Amino acid sequence: DAKNKMLQRVYGICFDNEEDLRKDIEWIIEKRNDLAHKIIETKVKNVDSAIETIYSVMNRLLIMIAR
């Protein structure tokens, strides 16, 4: 109901020791880096595809002009 006070959720996580905490942080950083690399690879492939399309169109135009 719009008249009710808004609630906020708070999530937490705990570890048995500092070593487990450090391992989890390292895992999170590794996964973040993996995701970043995948995003970059996808963008590079999209750019490569666009460049190939542009070259193909340019070649067709040059052939048409040459006739």
PDB file of C-alpha atoms in Angstrom:
ATOM      1  CA  ASP A   1       0.000   0.000   0.000  1.00  0.00           C
ATOM      2  CA  ALA A   2       1.353   3.454  -0.867  1.00  0.00           C
ATOM      3  CA  LYS A   3       0.537   4.736   2.624  1.00  0.00           C
ATOM      4  CA  ASN A   4       2.813   2.227   4.360  1.00  0.00           C
ATOM      5  CA  LYS A   5       6.384   3.022   5.261  1.00  0.00           C
ATOM      6  CA  MET A   6       8.939   1.688   2.755  1.00  0.00           C
ATOM      7  CA  LEU A   7      11.056  -1.219   3.975  1.00  0.00           C
ATOM      8  CA  GLN A   8      14.718  -1.836   3.260  1.00  0.00           C
ATOM      9  CA  ARG A   9      16.415  -5.205   2.942  1.00  0.00           C
ATOM     10  CA  VAL A  10      19.899  -5.741   4.273  1.00  0.00           C
ATOM     11  CA  TYR A  11      21.847  -8.858   3.312  1.00  0.00           C
ATOM     12  CA  GLY A  12      24.930 -10.101   5.053  1.00  0.00           C
ATOM     13  CA  ILE A  13      27.466 -12.878   4.847  1.00  0.00           C
ATOM     14  CA  CYS A  14      29.880 -14.212   7.416  1.00  0.00           C
ATOM     15  CA  PHE A  15      32.975 -16.381   7.340  1.00  0.00           C
ATOM     16  CA  ASP A  16      34.566 -18.718   9.853  1.00  0.00           C
ATOM     17  CA  ASN A  17      37.942 -17.047   9.482  1.00  0.00           C
ATOM     18  CA  GLU A  18      39.847 -14.350   7.609  1.00  0.00           C
ATOM     19  CA  GLU A  19      41.324 -16.847   5.138  1.00  0.00           C
ATOM     20  CA  ASP A  20      37.848 -17.856   3.932  1.00  0.00           C
ATOM     21  CA  LEU A  21      36.944 -14.176   3.593  1.00  0.00           C
ATOM     22  CA  ARG A  22      40.054 -13.515   1.497  1.00  0.00           C
ATOM     23  CA  LYS A  23      39.336 -16.538  -0.718  1.00  0.00           C
ATOM     24  CA  ASP A  24      35.801 -15.288  -1.326  1.00  0.00           C
ATOM     25  CA  ILE A  25      37.027 -11.800  -2.194  1.00  0.00           C
ATOM     26  CA  GLU A  26      39.591 -13.252  -4.615  1.00  0.00           C
ATOM     27  CA  TRP A  27      36.864 -15.398  -6.212  1.00  0.00           C
ATOM     28  CA  ILE A  28      34.608 -12.360  -6.643  1.00  0.00           C
ATOM     29  CA  ILE A  29      37.434 -10.358  -8.237  1.00  0.00           C
ATOM     30  CA  GLU A  30      38.262 -13.253 -10.574  1.00  0.00           C
ATOM     31  CA  LYS A  31      34.635 -13.603 -11.692  1.00  0.00           C
ATOM     32  CA  ARG A  32      34.338  -9.832 -12.195  1.00  0.00           C
ATOM     33  CA  ASN A  33      37.455  -9.891 -14.397  1.00  0.00           C
ATOM     34  CA  ASP A  34      36.138 -12.890 -16.363  1.00  0.00           C
ATOM     35  CA  LEU A  35      32.894 -11.054 -17.004  1.00  0.00           C
ATOM     36  CA  ALA A  36      34.738  -7.908 -18.069  1.00  0.00           C
ATOM     37  CA  HIS A  37      36.801  -9.915 -20.580  1.00  0.00           C
ATOM     38  CA  LYS A  38      33.657 -11.539 -22.003  1.00  0.00           C
ATOM     39  CA  ILE A  39      31.990  -8.153 -22.424  1.00  0.00           C
ATOM     40  CA  ILE A  40      35.071  -6.737 -24.161  1.00  0.00           C
ATOM     41  CA  GLU A  41      35.343  -9.781 -26.456  1.00  0.00           C
ATOM     42  CA  THR A  42      31.688  -9.419 -27.447  1.00  0.00           C
ATOM     43  CA  LYS A  43      32.104  -5.724 -28.213  1.00  0.00           C
ATOM     44  CA  VAL A  44      35.250  -6.388 -30.265  1.00  0.00           C
ATOM     45  CA  LYS A  45      33.431  -9.080 -32.262  1.00  0.00           C
ATOM     46  CA  ASN A  46      30.561  -6.674 -32.908  1.00  0.00           C
ATOM     47  CA  VAL A  47      32.977  -3.985 -34.094  1.00  0.00           C
ATOM     48  CA  ASP A  48      34.818  -6.491 -36.310  1.00  0.00           C
ATOM     49  CA  SER A  49      31.512  -7.570 -37.818  1.00  0.00           C
ATOM     50  CA  ALA A  50      30.517  -3.960 -38.481  1.00  0.00           C
ATOM     51  CA  ILE A  51      33.863  -3.246 -40.139  1.00  0.00           C
ATOM     52  CA  GLU A  52      33.491  -6.310 -42.380  1.00  0.00           C
ATOM     53  CA  THR A  53      30.035  -5.126 -43.409  1.00  0.00           C
ATOM     54  CA  ILE A  54      31.337  -1.638 -44.199  1.00  0.00           C
ATOM     55  CA  TYR A  55      34.194  -3.053 -46.312  1.00  0.00           C
ATOM     56  CA  SER A  56      31.771  -5.294 -48.164  1.00  0.00           C
ATOM     57  CA  VAL A  57      29.455  -2.374 -48.968  1.00  0.00           C
ATOM     58  CA  MET A  58      32.388  -0.203 -50.025  1.00  0.00           C
ATOM     59  CA  ASN A  59      33.660  -2.916 -52.369  1.00  0.00           C
ATOM     60  CA  ARG A  60      30.223  -3.276 -53.939  1.00  0.00           C
ATOM     61  CA  LEU A  61      30.010   0.480 -54.437  1.00  0.00           C
ATOM     62  CA  LEU A  62      33.467   0.568 -56.046  1.00  0.00           C
ATOM     63  CA  ILE A  63      32.449  -2.231 -58.423  1.00  0.00           C
ATOM     64  CA  MET A  64      29.262  -0.351 -59.325  1.00  0.00           C
ATOM     65  CA  ILE A  65      31.203   2.882 -59.918  1.00  0.00           C
ATOM     66  CA  ALA A  66      33.797   1.093 -62.055  1.00  0.00           C
ATOM     67  CA  ARG A  67      31.115  -0.170 -64.463  1.00  0.00           C
TER      68      ARG A  67
END
